[in-house]
PDB file of C-alpha atoms and ligand atoms in Angstrom:
ATOM      1  CA  MET A   1     -13.689  -1.462 -12.003  1.00 98.00           C
ATOM      2  CA  LYS A   2     -12.404   1.727 -10.254  1.00 98.00           C
ATOM      3  CA  LEU A   3      -9.652   2.200  -7.676  1.00 98.00           C
ATOM      4  CA  PHE A   4     -10.276   5.562  -5.557  1.00 98.00           C
ATOM      5  CA  PHE A   5      -7.116   6.530  -4.542  1.00 98.00           C
ATOM      6  CA  SER A   6      -5.066   9.564  -3.131  1.00 97.00           C
ATOM      7  CA  PRO A   7      -1.650  10.021  -4.984  1.00 96.00           C
ATOM      8  CA  GLY A   8       1.313   8.333  -3.262  1.00 94.00           C
ATOM      9  CA  PHE A   9      -0.456   7.221  -0.089  1.00 97.00           C
ATOM     10  CA  SER A  10      -1.243   3.699   0.886  1.00 98.00           C
ATOM     11  CA  SER A  11      -3.526   3.188  -2.359  1.00 98.00           C
ATOM     12  CA  LEU A  12      -0.430   3.238  -4.444  1.00 98.00           C
ATOM     13  CA  ALA A  13       0.196  -0.483  -3.070  1.00 98.00           C
ATOM     14  CA  ASP A  14      -3.057  -1.440  -4.516  1.00 99.00           C
ATOM     15  CA  HIS A  15      -2.340   0.689  -7.954  1.00 98.00           C
ATOM     16  CA  ILE A  16       0.774  -1.203  -8.400  1.00 98.00           C
ATOM     17  CA  ALA A  17      -0.407  -4.520  -7.514  1.00 99.00           C
ATOM     18  CA  MET A  18      -3.437  -4.268 -10.148  1.00 99.00           C
ATOM     19  CA  LEU A  19      -1.264  -2.876 -12.957  1.00 98.00           C
ATOM     20  CA  GLU A  20       1.455  -5.820 -12.143  1.00 98.00           C
ATOM     21  CA  ALA A  21      -1.876  -7.941 -12.194  1.00 98.00           C
ATOM     22  CA  GLY A  22      -2.817  -6.712 -15.903  1.00 98.00           C
ATOM     23  CA  LEU A  23      -6.308  -5.752 -14.514  1.00 98.00           C
ATOM     24  CA  GLN A  24      -8.266  -2.995 -16.414  1.00 98.00           C
ATOM     25  CA  PHE A  25      -9.733  -0.200 -14.178  1.00 98.00           C
ATOM     26  CA  GLU A  26     -10.358   3.162 -13.892  1.00 97.00           C
ATOM     27  CA  LEU A  27      -9.137   5.659 -11.216  1.00 97.00           C
ATOM     28  CA  GLU A  28     -10.944   8.189  -9.358  1.00 97.00           C
ATOM     29  CA  VAL A  29      -8.738  10.519  -7.199  1.00 97.00           C
ATOM     30  CA  VAL A  30      -9.933  11.628  -3.735  1.00 97.00           C
ATOM     31  CA  ASP A  31      -8.817  14.699  -2.063  1.00 94.00           C
ATOM     32  CA  PHE A  32      -7.454  13.628   1.281  1.00 84.00           C
ATOM     33  CA  GLU A  33      -8.283  16.210   3.435  1.00 89.00           C
ATOM     34  CA  THR A  34     -12.119  17.369   2.047  1.00 95.00           C
ATOM     35  CA  LYS A  35     -13.053  13.922   0.708  1.00 96.00           C
ATOM     36  CA  ARG A  36     -14.086  15.392  -2.534  1.00 96.00           C
ATOM     37  CA  MET A  37     -13.474  13.515  -5.805  1.00 96.00           C
ATOM     38  CA  ALA A  38     -11.883  14.980  -8.714  1.00 92.00           C
ATOM     39  CA  GLY A  39     -14.849  13.571 -10.720  1.00 90.00           C
ATOM     40  CA  GLY A  40     -17.284  15.385  -8.414  1.00 94.00           C
ATOM     41  CA  GLY A  41     -19.189  14.176  -5.306  1.00 96.00           C
ATOM     42  CA  ASN A  42     -18.610  13.294  -1.808  1.00 97.00           C
ATOM     43  CA  TYR A  43     -16.323  10.147  -0.999  1.00 98.00           C
ATOM     44  CA  VAL A  44     -17.943   9.367   1.963  1.00 98.00           C
ATOM     45  CA  GLU A  45     -21.022   8.800  -0.120  1.00 97.00           C
ATOM     46  CA  VAL A  46     -18.999   6.091  -1.948  1.00 97.00           C
ATOM     47  CA  ASN A  47     -17.079   4.655   1.003  1.00 98.00           C
ATOM     48  CA  PRO A  48     -18.611   5.563   4.607  1.00 98.00           C
ATOM     49  CA  LYS A  49     -15.318   5.008   6.030  1.00 98.00           C
ATOM     50  CA  GLY A  50     -13.929   7.933   4.438  1.00 97.00           C
ATOM     51  CA  TYR A  51     -10.498   6.640   3.896  1.00 97.00           C
ATOM     52  CA  ILE A  52      -8.716   5.271   0.821  1.00 97.00           C
ATOM     53  CA  PRO A  53      -8.420   2.650  -1.150  1.00 98.00           C
ATOM     54  CA  ALA A  54     -11.594   1.435  -2.057  1.00 98.00           C
ATOM     55  CA  LEU A  55     -12.554  -0.878  -5.068  1.00 98.00           C
ATOM     56  CA  ARG A  56     -15.634  -0.566  -6.693  1.00 98.00           C
ATOM     57  CA  PHE A  57     -16.734  -3.721  -8.968  1.00 98.00           C
ATOM     58  CA  ASP A  58     -18.771  -3.421 -11.862  1.00 98.00           C
ATOM     59  CA  ASP A  59     -21.700  -4.934 -10.160  1.00 98.00           C
ATOM     60  CA  GLY A  60     -21.563  -1.828  -7.436  1.00 98.00           C
ATOM     61  CA  GLN A  61     -20.051  -3.951  -4.706  1.00 98.00           C
ATOM     62  CA  LEU A  62     -17.317  -2.025  -2.754  1.00 98.00           C
ATOM     63  CA  LEU A  63     -14.148  -3.681  -1.203  1.00 98.00           C
ATOM     64  CA  THR A  64     -12.036  -1.567   1.431  1.00 98.00           C
ATOM     65  CA  GLU A  65      -9.238  -2.227   3.289  1.00 98.00           C
ATOM     66  CA  ASN A  66      -5.421  -2.669   1.693  1.00 98.00           C
ATOM     67  CA  VAL A  67      -5.180  -6.391   2.993  1.00 98.00           C
ATOM     68  CA  ALA A  68      -8.752  -7.504   1.459  1.00 98.00           C
ATOM     69  CA  ILE A  69      -7.967  -5.626  -1.778  1.00 99.00           C
ATOM     70  CA  LEU A  70      -4.308  -7.058  -2.167  1.00 98.00           C
ATOM     71  CA  ALA A  71      -5.430 -10.233  -1.209  1.00 98.00           C
ATOM     72  CA  TRP A  72      -8.217 -10.262  -3.752  1.00 98.00           C
ATOM     73  CA  VAL A  73      -5.417  -8.993  -6.469  1.00 98.00           C
ATOM     74  CA  ALA A  74      -3.375 -12.033  -5.422  1.00 98.00           C
ATOM     75  CA  ASP A  75      -6.231 -14.375  -6.278  1.00 98.00           C
ATOM     76  CA  GLN A  76      -6.388 -12.897  -9.656  1.00 98.00           C
ATOM     77  CA  ALA A  77      -2.839 -13.193 -10.461  1.00 98.00           C
ATOM     78  CA  PRO A  78      -1.207 -16.043  -8.850  1.00 96.00           C
ATOM     79  CA  GLN A  79       2.230 -15.079  -9.740  1.00 98.00           C
ATOM     80  CA  LEU A  80       1.962 -12.236  -7.455  1.00 98.00           C
ATOM     81  CA  ALA A  81       1.021 -14.631  -4.532  1.00 98.00           C
ATOM     82  CA  PRO A  82       3.583 -16.754  -2.342  1.00 98.00           C
ATOM     83  CA  ALA A  83       3.942 -20.331  -3.199  1.00 94.00           C
ATOM     84  CA  GLY A  84       4.556 -22.960  -0.962  1.00 90.00           C
ATOM     85  CA  PRO A  85       2.400 -24.867   2.281  1.00 89.00           C
ATOM     86  CA  LEU A  86       0.138 -22.382   3.971  1.00 96.00           C
ATOM     87  CA  ALA A  87       1.096 -19.751   1.184  1.00 97.00           C
ATOM     88  CA  ARG A  88      -2.273 -18.271   1.294  1.00 96.00           C
ATOM     89  CA  TYR A  89      -2.171 -17.469   5.038  1.00 98.00           C
ATOM     90  CA  ARG A  90       1.542 -16.633   4.925  1.00 98.00           C
ATOM     91  CA  LEU A  91       0.364 -13.817   2.650  1.00 98.00           C
ATOM     92  CA  LEU A  92      -2.704 -12.714   5.072  1.00 98.00           C
ATOM     93  CA  GLU A  93      -0.236 -12.825   7.889  1.00 98.00           C
ATOM     94  CA  MET A  94       2.282 -10.253   5.998  1.00 98.00           C
ATOM     95  CA  LEU A  95      -0.375  -8.056   4.723  1.00 98.00           C
ATOM     96  CA  SER A  96      -2.086  -8.117   8.465  1.00 98.00           C
ATOM     97  CA  PHE A  97       1.341  -7.284   9.694  1.00 98.00           C
ATOM     98  CA  ILE A  98       2.198  -4.400   7.506  1.00 98.00           C
ATOM     99  CA  ALA A  99      -1.297  -2.985   8.068  1.00 98.00           C
ATOM    100  CA  CYS A 100      -1.582  -3.353  11.646  1.00 98.00           C
ATOM    101  CA  GLU A 101       2.006  -3.105  12.906  1.00 98.00           C
ATOM    102  CA  ILE A 102       3.341  -0.498  10.519  1.00 98.00           C
ATOM    103  CA  HIS A 103       0.658   1.114   8.386  1.00 98.00           C
ATOM    104  CA  LYS A 104      -1.667   1.911  11.378  1.00 98.00           C
ATOM    105  CA  ARG A 105       1.317   3.546  13.376  1.00 98.00           C
ATOM    106  CA  PHE A 106       1.865   6.448  10.486  1.00 98.00           C
ATOM    107  CA  PRO A 107      -1.162   8.444  11.382  1.00 96.00           C
ATOM    108  CA  ILE A 108      -0.640   8.314  15.094  1.00 97.00           C
ATOM    109  CA  TYR A 109       3.204   9.044  14.540  1.00 97.00           C
ATOM    110  CA  LEU A 110       2.111  12.303  12.362  1.00 96.00           C
ATOM    111  CA  SER A 111      -0.138  13.770  15.117  1.00 96.00           C
ATOM    112  CA  ALA A 112       1.928  12.519  18.180  1.00 96.00           C
ATOM    113  CA  SER A 113       4.074  15.101  20.255  1.00 93.00           C
ATOM    114  CA  ASP A 114       7.720  14.783  20.396  1.00 90.00           C
ATOM    115  CA  PRO A 115       8.090  11.958  23.457  1.00 90.00           C
ATOM    116  CA  SER A 116       5.561   9.516  21.626  1.00 94.00           C
ATOM    117  CA  LYS A 117       7.012  10.574  18.284  1.00 96.00           C
ATOM    118  CA  THR A 118      10.161   8.854  19.038  1.00 96.00           C
ATOM    119  CA  ALA A 119       8.924   5.590  20.445  1.00 96.00           C
ATOM    120  CA  LEU A 120       6.733   5.352  17.617  1.00 97.00           C
ATOM    121  CA  ARG A 121       9.111   5.692  15.166  1.00 97.00           C
ATOM    122  CA  GLU A 122      11.284   3.451  17.127  1.00 97.00           C
ATOM    123  CA  ASP A 123       8.549   0.569  16.654  1.00 98.00           C
ATOM    124  CA  ILE A 124       7.972   1.126  13.352  1.00 98.00           C
ATOM    125  CA  LEU A 125      11.687   0.941  12.656  1.00 98.00           C
ATOM    126  CA  ARG A 126      12.037  -2.401  14.604  1.00 98.00           C
ATOM    127  CA  TRP A 127       9.458  -3.974  12.399  1.00 98.00           C
ATOM    128  CA  PHE A 128      10.988  -2.683   9.005  1.00 98.00           C
ATOM    129  CA  GLY A 129      14.196  -4.213  10.621  1.00 98.00           C
ATOM    130  CA  LEU A 130      12.391  -7.489  10.961  1.00 98.00           C
ATOM    131  CA  LEU A 131      10.952  -7.487   7.214  1.00 98.00           C
ATOM    132  CA  ALA A 132      14.319  -6.243   5.969  1.00 98.00           C
ATOM    133  CA  GLY A 133      15.809  -9.400   7.318  1.00 98.00           C
ATOM    134  CA  ARG A 134      13.509 -11.231   4.880  1.00 97.00           C
ATOM    135  CA  LEU A 135      14.814  -9.446   1.610  1.00 98.00           C
ATOM    136  CA  LYS A 136      18.060 -11.507   0.995  1.00 97.00           C
ATOM    137  CA  ASN A 137      16.510 -12.908  -2.299  1.00 97.00           C
ATOM    138  CA  GLY A 138      15.038  -9.608  -3.347  1.00 98.00           C
ATOM    139  CA  TYR A 139      11.362  -9.804  -1.987  1.00 98.00           C
ATOM    140  CA  LEU A 140       9.539 -10.679   1.122  1.00 98.00           C
ATOM    141  CA  PHE A 141       8.773 -14.084  -0.017  1.00 98.00           C
ATOM    142  CA  GLY A 142      11.867 -14.708  -2.016  1.00 97.00           C
ATOM    143  CA  GLU A 143      12.861 -14.142  -5.836  1.00 97.00           C
ATOM    144  CA  THR A 144       9.573 -12.949  -6.927  1.00 97.00           C
ATOM    145  CA  PHE A 145       7.330  -9.791  -6.540  1.00 98.00           C
ATOM    146  CA  THR A 146       4.051 -10.254  -4.657  1.00 98.00           C
ATOM    147  CA  VAL A 147       1.194  -7.970  -3.529  1.00 98.00           C
ATOM    148  CA  ALA A 148       2.813  -7.875  -0.098  1.00 99.00           C
ATOM    149  CA  ASP A 149       5.805  -5.846  -1.613  1.00 99.00           C
ATOM    150  CA  ALA A 150       3.671  -3.521  -3.266  1.00 99.00           C
ATOM    151  CA  TYR A 151       2.413  -2.684   0.282  1.00 99.00           C
ATOM    152  CA  LEU A 152       5.917  -2.506   2.303  1.00 99.00           C
ATOM    153  CA  PHE A 153       7.187  -0.806  -0.721  1.00 99.00           C
ATOM    154  CA  VAL A 154       4.826   2.074   0.038  1.00 98.00           C
ATOM    155  CA  MET A 155       5.334   1.937   3.837  1.00 98.00           C
ATOM    156  CA  ALA A 156       9.062   2.226   3.599  1.00 98.00           C
ATOM    157  CA  ARG A 157       9.019   4.940   0.552  1.00 98.00           C
ATOM    158  CA  GLY A 158       6.881   6.847   3.189  1.00 98.00           C
ATOM    159  CA  ALA A 159       9.252   6.523   5.767  1.00 98.00           C
ATOM    160  CA  ALA A 160      11.986   7.460   3.681  1.00 98.00           C
ATOM    161  CA  ALA A 161       9.967  10.639   2.887  1.00 98.00           C
ATOM    162  CA  LEU A 162       9.449  11.386   6.726  1.00 97.00           C
ATOM    163  CA  GLU A 163      13.600  10.942   6.943  1.00 97.00           C
ATOM    164  CA  PHE A 164      13.243   7.599   8.839  1.00 98.00           C
ATOM    165  CA  PRO A 165      16.829   5.939   9.247  1.00 98.00           C
ATOM    166  CA  LEU A 166      15.967   2.819   7.201  1.00 98.00           C
ATOM    167  CA  PRO A 167      18.018  -0.184   7.124  1.00 97.00           C
ATOM    168  CA  PRO A 168      20.244  -0.375   3.876  1.00 97.00           C
ATOM    169  CA  GLN A 169      18.254  -3.645   2.363  1.00 98.00           C
ATOM    170  CA  LEU A 170      15.152  -1.452   2.802  1.00 98.00           C
ATOM    171  CA  SER A 171      16.194   1.407   1.197  1.00 98.00           C
ATOM    172  CA  ASP A 172      17.813  -0.660  -1.922  1.00 98.00           C
ATOM    173  CA  TYR A 173      14.559  -2.708  -1.893  1.00 98.00           C
ATOM    174  CA  VAL A 174      12.716   0.677  -2.234  1.00 98.00           C
ATOM    175  CA  ALA A 175      15.103   2.028  -4.988  1.00 98.00           C
ATOM    176  CA  ARG A 176      14.448  -1.072  -6.770  1.00 98.00           C
ATOM    177  CA  ILE A 177      10.630  -1.645  -6.626  1.00 98.00           C
ATOM    178  CA  GLU A 178      10.574   2.355  -7.362  1.00 98.00           C
ATOM    179  CA  ALA A 179      12.579   1.505 -10.731  1.00 98.00           C
ATOM    180  CA  ARG A 180      10.399  -1.181 -11.756  1.00 98.00           C
ATOM    181  CA  PRO A 181       8.347  -0.125 -14.977  1.00 98.00           C
ATOM    182  CA  ILE A 182       4.988  -0.983 -13.311  1.00 98.00           C
ATOM    183  CA  THR A 183       5.648   1.288 -10.322  1.00 98.00           C
ATOM    184  CA  GLN A 184       6.664   4.225 -12.464  1.00 98.00           C
ATOM    185  CA  GLU A 185       3.580   3.904 -14.721  1.00 98.00           C
ATOM    186  CA  ALA A 186       1.409   3.826 -11.678  1.00 98.00           C
ATOM    187  CA  LEU A 187       3.323   6.975 -10.113  1.00 98.00           C
ATOM    188  CA  ARG A 188       2.858   8.523 -13.690  1.00 98.00           C
ATOM    189  CA  ARG A 189      -0.755   7.721 -13.674  1.00 97.00           C
ATOM    190  CA  GLU A 190      -1.275   9.241 -10.112  1.00 96.00           C
ATOM    191  CA  ALA A 191       0.583  12.548 -10.917  1.00 94.00           C
ATOM    192  CA  GLN A 192      -1.463  12.645 -14.069  1.00 91.00           C
ATOM    193  CA  HIS A 193      -4.717  12.353 -11.851  1.00 80.00           C
ATOM    194  CA  THR A 194      -3.427  15.076  -9.508  1.00 71.00           C
ATOM    195  CA  GLN A 195      -2.695  17.456 -11.891  1.00 56.00           C
ATOM    196  CA  ALA A 196      -6.432  17.142 -13.818  1.00 52.00           C
TER     197      ALA A 196
HETATM  198  N1  GSH B   1      -7.365   0.542   7.633  1.00 93.34           N
HETATM  199  C1  GSH B   1      -7.090   1.102   6.447  1.00 93.34           C
HETATM  200  C2  GSH B   1      -6.520   2.195   6.325  1.00 93.34           C
HETATM  201  C3  GSH B   1      -6.585   3.056   5.231  1.00 93.34           C
HETATM  202  C4  GSH B   1      -5.688   4.499   5.488  1.00 93.34           C
HETATM  203  O1  GSH B   1      -5.128   5.145   6.495  1.00 93.34           O
HETATM  204  N2  GSH B   1      -5.729   5.335   4.325  1.00 93.34           N
HETATM  205  C5  GSH B   1      -5.285   6.624   4.787  1.00 93.34           C
HETATM  206  C6  GSH B   1      -4.342   6.972   3.461  1.00 93.34           C
HETATM  207  S1  GSH B   1      -2.903   6.126   3.674  1.00 93.34           S
HETATM  208  C7  GSH B   1      -6.509   7.875   4.518  1.00 93.34           C
HETATM  209  O2  GSH B   1      -7.280   7.653   3.576  1.00 93.34           O
HETATM  210  N3  GSH B   1      -6.598   8.788   5.341  1.00 93.34           N
HETATM  211  C8  GSH B   1      -7.530   9.517   5.408  1.00 93.34           C
HETATM  212  C9  GSH B   1      -8.486   9.619   6.666  1.00 93.34           C
HETATM  213  O3  GSH B   1      -8.507   8.607   7.542  1.00 93.34           O
HETATM  214  O4  GSH B   1      -9.324   9.998   6.631  1.00 93.34           O
HETATM  215  C10 GSH B   1      -6.543   0.194   5.340  1.00 93.34           C
HETATM  216  O5  GSH B   1      -5.615  -0.602   5.496  1.00 93.34           O
HETATM  217  O6  GSH B   1      -6.977   0.091   3.725  1.00 93.34           O
END
């Protein structure tokens, strides 16, 4: 199977989760602006939505959307999913929240004018604040890393790069997840593909 990605963007969450799950996969880097793939060809012909991530299975089926890909990864590796009553729905609840309330605001923030930018940053920080309150035991669902942490990590890391004043628990969380060997491996692989 092949993960279509752009270095450092939201597909990094899927990349980290898939490595954490021990899955075997190839990578194809997509130029964010031109939609050209490093291996040649127009990405829009692979994924008509034109955005990353996309996961192509060996039978040719394409899965898109961070929520769907991360939920699929959690089904392959139950250690990356929360436990307990309603666990599956709690995971979908969290992934949808990150996708719709946080992730979706970033492109709007980046192209907004100043007054709207401030309001959008405040909205994003409010949601980050809410999630930071869940990190007392280390991760969103307690003491173990789940696919939702891969997603929140990438969002908070992006916000830190934009100099958002993150709550300290979230900055520590970003540093902790960034230091995980698998995260380092994903970052190294993404950097390698960029240079190729
Ligand atoms: N709804 C999609 C959004 C993915 C998304 O926003 N991808 C961005 C990078 S983080 C992208 O490829 N943007 C380029 C574009 O929209 O042309 C998902 O959650 O997977």
